[in-house]
PDB file of C-alpha atoms in Angstrom:
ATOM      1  CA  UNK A 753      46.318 130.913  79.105  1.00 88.00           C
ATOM      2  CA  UNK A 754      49.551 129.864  80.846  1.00 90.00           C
ATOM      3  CA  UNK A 755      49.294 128.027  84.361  1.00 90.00           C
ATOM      4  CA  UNK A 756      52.058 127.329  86.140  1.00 89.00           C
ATOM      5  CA  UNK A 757      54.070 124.476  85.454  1.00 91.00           C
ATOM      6  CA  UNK A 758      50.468 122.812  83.977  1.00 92.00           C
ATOM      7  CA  UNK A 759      47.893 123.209  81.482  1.00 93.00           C
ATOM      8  CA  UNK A 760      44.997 122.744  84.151  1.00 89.00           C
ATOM      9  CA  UNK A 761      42.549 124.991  82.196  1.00 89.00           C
ATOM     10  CA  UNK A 762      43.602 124.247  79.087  1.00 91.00           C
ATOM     11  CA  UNK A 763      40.426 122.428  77.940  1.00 91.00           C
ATOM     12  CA  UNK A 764      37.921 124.895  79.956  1.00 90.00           C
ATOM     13  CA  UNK A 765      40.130 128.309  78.296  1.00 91.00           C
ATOM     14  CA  UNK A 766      39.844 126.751  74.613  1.00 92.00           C
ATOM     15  CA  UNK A 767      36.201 125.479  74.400  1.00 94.00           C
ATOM     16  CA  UNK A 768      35.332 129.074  76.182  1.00 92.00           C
ATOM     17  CA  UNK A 769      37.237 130.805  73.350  1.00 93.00           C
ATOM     18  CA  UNK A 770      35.998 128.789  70.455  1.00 94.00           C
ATOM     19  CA  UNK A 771      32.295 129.508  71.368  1.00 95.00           C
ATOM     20  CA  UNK A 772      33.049 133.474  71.395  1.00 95.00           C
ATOM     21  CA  UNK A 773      35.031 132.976  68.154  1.00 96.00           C
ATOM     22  CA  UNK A 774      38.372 134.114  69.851  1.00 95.00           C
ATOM     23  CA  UNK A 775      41.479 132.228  68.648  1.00 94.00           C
ATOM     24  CA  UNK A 776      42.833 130.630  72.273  1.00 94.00           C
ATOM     25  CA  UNK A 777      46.706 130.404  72.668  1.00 95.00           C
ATOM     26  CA  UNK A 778      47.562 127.918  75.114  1.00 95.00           C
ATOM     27  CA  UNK A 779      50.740 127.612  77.050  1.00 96.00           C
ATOM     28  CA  UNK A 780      52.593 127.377  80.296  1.00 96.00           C
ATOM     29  CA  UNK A 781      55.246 129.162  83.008  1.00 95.00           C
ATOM     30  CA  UNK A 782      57.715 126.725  83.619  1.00 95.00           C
ATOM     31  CA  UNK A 783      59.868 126.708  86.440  1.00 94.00           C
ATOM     32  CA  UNK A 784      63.568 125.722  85.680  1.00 94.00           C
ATOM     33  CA  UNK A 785      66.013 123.523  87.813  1.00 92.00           C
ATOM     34  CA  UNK A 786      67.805 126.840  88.436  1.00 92.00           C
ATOM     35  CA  UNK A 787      64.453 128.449  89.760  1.00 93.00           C
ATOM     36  CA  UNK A 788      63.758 130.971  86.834  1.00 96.00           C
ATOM     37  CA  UNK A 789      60.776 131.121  85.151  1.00 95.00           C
ATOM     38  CA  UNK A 790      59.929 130.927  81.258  1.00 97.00           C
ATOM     39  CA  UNK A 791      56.734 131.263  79.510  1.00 97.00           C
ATOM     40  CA  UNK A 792      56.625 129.099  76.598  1.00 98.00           C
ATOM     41  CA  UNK A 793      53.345 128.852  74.020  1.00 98.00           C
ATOM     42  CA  UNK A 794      52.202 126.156  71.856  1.00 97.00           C
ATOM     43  CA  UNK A 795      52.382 127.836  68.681  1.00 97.00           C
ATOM     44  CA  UNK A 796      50.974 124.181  66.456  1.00 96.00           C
ATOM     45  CA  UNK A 797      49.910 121.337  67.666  1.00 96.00           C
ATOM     46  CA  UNK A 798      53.606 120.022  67.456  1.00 97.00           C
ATOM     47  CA  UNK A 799      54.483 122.951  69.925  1.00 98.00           C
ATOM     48  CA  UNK A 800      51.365 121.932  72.336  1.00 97.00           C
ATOM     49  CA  UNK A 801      52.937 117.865  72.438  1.00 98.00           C
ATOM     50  CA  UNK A 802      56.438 119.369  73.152  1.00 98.00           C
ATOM     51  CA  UNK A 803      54.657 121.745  75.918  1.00 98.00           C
ATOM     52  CA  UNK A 804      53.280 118.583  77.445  1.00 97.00           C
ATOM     53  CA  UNK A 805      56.381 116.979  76.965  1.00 97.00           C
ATOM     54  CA  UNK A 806      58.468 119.206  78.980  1.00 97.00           C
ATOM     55  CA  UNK A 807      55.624 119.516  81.838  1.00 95.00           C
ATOM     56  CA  UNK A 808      55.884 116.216  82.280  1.00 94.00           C
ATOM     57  CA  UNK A 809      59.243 115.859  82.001  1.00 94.00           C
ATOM     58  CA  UNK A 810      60.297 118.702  84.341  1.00 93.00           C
ATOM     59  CA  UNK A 811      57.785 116.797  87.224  1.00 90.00           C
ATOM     60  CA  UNK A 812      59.848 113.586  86.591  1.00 90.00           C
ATOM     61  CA  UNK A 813      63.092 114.887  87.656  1.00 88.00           C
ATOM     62  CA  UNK A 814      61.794 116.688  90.606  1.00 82.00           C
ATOM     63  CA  UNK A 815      59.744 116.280  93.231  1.00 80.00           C
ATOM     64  CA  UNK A 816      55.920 117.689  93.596  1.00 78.00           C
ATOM     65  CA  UNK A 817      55.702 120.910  93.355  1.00 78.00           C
ATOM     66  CA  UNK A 818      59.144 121.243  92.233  1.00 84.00           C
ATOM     67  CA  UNK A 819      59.793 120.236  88.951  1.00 86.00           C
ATOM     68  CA  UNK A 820      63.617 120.107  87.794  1.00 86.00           C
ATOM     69  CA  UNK A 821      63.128 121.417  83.746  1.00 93.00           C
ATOM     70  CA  UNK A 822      66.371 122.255  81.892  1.00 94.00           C
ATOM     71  CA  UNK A 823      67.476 124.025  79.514  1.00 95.00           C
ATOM     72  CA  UNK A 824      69.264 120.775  77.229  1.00 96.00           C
ATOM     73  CA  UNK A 825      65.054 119.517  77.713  1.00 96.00           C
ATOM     74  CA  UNK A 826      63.977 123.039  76.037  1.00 97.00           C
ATOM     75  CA  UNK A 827      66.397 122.684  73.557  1.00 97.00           C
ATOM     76  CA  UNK A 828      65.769 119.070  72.855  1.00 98.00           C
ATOM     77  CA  UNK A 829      61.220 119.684  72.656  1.00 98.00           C
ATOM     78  CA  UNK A 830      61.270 123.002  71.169  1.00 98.00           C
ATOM     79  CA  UNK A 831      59.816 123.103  68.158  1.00 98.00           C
ATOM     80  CA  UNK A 832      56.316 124.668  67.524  1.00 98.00           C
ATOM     81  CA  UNK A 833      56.190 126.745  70.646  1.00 98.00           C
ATOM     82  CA  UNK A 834      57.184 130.474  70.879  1.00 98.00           C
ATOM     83  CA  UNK A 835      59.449 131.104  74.144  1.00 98.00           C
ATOM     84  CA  UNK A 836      58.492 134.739  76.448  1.00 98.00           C
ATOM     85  CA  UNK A 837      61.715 135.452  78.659  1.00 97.00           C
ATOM     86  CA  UNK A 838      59.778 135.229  81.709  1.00 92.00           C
ATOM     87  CA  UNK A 839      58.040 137.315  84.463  1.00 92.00           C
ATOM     88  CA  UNK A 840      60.301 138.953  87.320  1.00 93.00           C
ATOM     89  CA  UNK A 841      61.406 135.237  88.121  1.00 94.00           C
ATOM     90  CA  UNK A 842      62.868 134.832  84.965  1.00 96.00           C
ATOM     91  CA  UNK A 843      66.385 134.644  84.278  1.00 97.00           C
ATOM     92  CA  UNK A 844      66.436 138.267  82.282  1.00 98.00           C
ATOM     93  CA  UNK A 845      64.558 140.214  84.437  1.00 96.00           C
ATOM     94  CA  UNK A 846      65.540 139.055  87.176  1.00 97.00           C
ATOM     95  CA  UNK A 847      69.083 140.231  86.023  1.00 97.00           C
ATOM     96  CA  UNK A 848      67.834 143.588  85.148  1.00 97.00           C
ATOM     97  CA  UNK A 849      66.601 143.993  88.684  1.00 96.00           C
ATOM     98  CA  UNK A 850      70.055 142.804  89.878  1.00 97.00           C
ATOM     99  CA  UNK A 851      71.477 145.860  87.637  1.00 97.00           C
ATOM    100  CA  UNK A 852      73.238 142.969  85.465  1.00 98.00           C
ATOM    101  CA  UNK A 853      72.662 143.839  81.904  1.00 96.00           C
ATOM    102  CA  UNK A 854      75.433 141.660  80.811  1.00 97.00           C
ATOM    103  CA  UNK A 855      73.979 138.654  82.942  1.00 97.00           C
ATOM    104  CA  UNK A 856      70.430 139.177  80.974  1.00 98.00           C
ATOM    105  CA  UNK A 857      72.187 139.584  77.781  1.00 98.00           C
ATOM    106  CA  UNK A 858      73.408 136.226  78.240  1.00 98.00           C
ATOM    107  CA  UNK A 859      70.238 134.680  79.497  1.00 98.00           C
ATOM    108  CA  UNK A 860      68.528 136.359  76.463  1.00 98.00           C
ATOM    109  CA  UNK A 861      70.974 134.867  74.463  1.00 98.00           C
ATOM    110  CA  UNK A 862      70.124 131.283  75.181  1.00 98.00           C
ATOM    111  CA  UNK A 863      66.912 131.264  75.214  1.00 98.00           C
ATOM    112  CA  UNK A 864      66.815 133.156  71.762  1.00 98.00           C
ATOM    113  CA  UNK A 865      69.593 130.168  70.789  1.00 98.00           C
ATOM    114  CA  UNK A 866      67.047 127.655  71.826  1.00 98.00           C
ATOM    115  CA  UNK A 867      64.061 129.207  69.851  1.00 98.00           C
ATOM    116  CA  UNK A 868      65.663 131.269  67.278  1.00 97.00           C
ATOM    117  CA  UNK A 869      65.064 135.037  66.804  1.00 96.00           C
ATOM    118  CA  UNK A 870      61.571 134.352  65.134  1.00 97.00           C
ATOM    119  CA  UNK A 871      60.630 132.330  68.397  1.00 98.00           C
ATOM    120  CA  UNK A 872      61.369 134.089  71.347  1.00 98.00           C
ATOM    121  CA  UNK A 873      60.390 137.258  72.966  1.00 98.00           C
ATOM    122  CA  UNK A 874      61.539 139.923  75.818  1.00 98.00           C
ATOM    123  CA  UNK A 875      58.199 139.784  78.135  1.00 96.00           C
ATOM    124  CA  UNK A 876      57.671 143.215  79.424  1.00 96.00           C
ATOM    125  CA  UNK A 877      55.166 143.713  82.319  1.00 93.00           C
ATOM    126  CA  UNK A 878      54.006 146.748  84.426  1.00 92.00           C
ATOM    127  CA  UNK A 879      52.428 146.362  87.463  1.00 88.00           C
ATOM    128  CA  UNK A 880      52.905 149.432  88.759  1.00 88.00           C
ATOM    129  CA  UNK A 881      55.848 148.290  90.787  1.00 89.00           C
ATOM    130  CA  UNK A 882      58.667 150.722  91.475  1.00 89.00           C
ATOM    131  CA  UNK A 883      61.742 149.505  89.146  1.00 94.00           C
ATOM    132  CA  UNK A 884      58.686 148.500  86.116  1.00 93.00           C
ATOM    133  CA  UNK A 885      59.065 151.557  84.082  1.00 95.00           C
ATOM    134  CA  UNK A 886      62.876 151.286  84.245  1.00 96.00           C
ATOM    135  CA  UNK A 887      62.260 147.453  83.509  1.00 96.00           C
ATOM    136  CA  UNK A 888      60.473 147.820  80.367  1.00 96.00           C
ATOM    137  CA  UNK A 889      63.069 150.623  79.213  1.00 97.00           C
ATOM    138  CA  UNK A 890      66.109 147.783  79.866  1.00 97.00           C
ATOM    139  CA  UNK A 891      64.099 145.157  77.983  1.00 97.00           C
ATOM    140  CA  UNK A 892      62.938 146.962  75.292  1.00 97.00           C
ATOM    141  CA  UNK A 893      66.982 148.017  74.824  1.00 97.00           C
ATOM    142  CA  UNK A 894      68.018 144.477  75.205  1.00 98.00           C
ATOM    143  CA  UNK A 895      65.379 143.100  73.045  1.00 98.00           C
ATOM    144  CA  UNK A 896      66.811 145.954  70.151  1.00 97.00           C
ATOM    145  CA  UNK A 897      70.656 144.679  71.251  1.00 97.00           C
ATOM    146  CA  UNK A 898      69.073 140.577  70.551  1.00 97.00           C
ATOM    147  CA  UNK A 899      67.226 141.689  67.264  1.00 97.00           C
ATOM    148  CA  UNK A 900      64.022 140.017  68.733  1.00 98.00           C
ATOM    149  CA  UNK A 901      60.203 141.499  69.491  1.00 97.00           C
ATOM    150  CA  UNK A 902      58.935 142.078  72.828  1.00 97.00           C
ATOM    151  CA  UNK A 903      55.682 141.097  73.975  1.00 96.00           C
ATOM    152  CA  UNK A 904      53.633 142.996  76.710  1.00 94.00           C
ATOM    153  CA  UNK A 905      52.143 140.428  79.142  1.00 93.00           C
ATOM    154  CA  UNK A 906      50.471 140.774  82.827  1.00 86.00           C
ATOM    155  CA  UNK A 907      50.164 138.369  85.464  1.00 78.00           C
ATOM    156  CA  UNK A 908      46.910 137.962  85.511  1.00 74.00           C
ATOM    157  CA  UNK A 909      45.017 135.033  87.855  1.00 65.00           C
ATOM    158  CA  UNK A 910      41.558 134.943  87.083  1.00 65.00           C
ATOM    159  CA  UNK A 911      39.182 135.394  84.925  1.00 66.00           C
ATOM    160  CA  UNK A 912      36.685 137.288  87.039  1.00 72.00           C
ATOM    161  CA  UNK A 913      36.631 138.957  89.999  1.00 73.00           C
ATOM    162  CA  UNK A 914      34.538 136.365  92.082  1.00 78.00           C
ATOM    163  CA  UNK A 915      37.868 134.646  91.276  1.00 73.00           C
ATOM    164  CA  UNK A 916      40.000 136.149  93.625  1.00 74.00           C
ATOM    165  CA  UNK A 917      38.956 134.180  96.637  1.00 77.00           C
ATOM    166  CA  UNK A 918      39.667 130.677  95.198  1.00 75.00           C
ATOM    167  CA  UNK A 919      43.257 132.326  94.431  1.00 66.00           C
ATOM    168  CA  UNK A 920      44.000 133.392  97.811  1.00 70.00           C
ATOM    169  CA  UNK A 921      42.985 130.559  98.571  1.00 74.00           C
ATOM    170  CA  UNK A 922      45.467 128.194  96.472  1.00 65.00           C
TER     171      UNK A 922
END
């Protein structure tokens, strides 16, 4: 489970998974002061103080609703949680859509400096959006160039279908 920029069903997500016997990973997208995105999971429970660490500390130095996270506060909390380079707001996809394979080299390359190669992952996601399949071929490439895994993810935002209305709603 990863809100956004919270861990709001945290506690509801992990007592629901322990009673079916399914091993819950918690976690969170965080928005950066630049505006990217980066999905980071707590790994140990080291990784899920540094998680609420850097939630906190991103809605310090910003305002509600838009927290100011860095990367020097990633660097300085990230041990015990595994880093996902992001949805299409993150800073390597986002550069793939851009056509800047350099550019999401680079942003690849920081966030795999910050984590380490055992750490951090190229998120791939199709949603049946036009430039997806071309998407996943880039990252997969970049994540061979980086010597990291990839990770298929979706952007999913409920749990059930009656869920949909409360989400349209928010």
């Amino acid at each position: 489970l990863t809100d956004h920029n919270a861990l709001y069903g945290a506690v509801r997500f992990w007592q629901a998974a322990r009673d079916r016997k399914i091993k819950p990973i918690i976690g969170a997208e965080l928005t950066l002061a630049c505006g990217h995105h980066v999905t980071l999971l707590a790994e140990t429970n080291g990784g899920y103080a540094n998680l609420c660490r850097l939630i906190s500390l991103g809605q310090l130095a910003g305002q509600k609703g838009q927290p100011r996270l860095t990367l020097e506060m990633l660097d300085e909390h990230a041990r015990g949680l595994l880093c996902l380079s992001g949805c299409r707001k993150g800073a390597v996809t986002s550069a793939l859509l851009a056509n800047d394979e350099e550019g999401a080299y680079i942003a690849a390359g920081r966030l795999r400096g910050i984590f380490g190669s055992d750490c951090f992952w190229i998120e791939l996601q199709h949603h049946g959006l036009p430039a997806d399949t071309r998407l996943t071929e880039e990252g997969l490439a970049l994540a061979r160039r980086l010597g990291v895994g990839c990770v298929a993810t979706n952007n999913v935002h409920y749990a059930e279908r009656s869920g949909q209305r409360l989400h349209d709603v928010l």
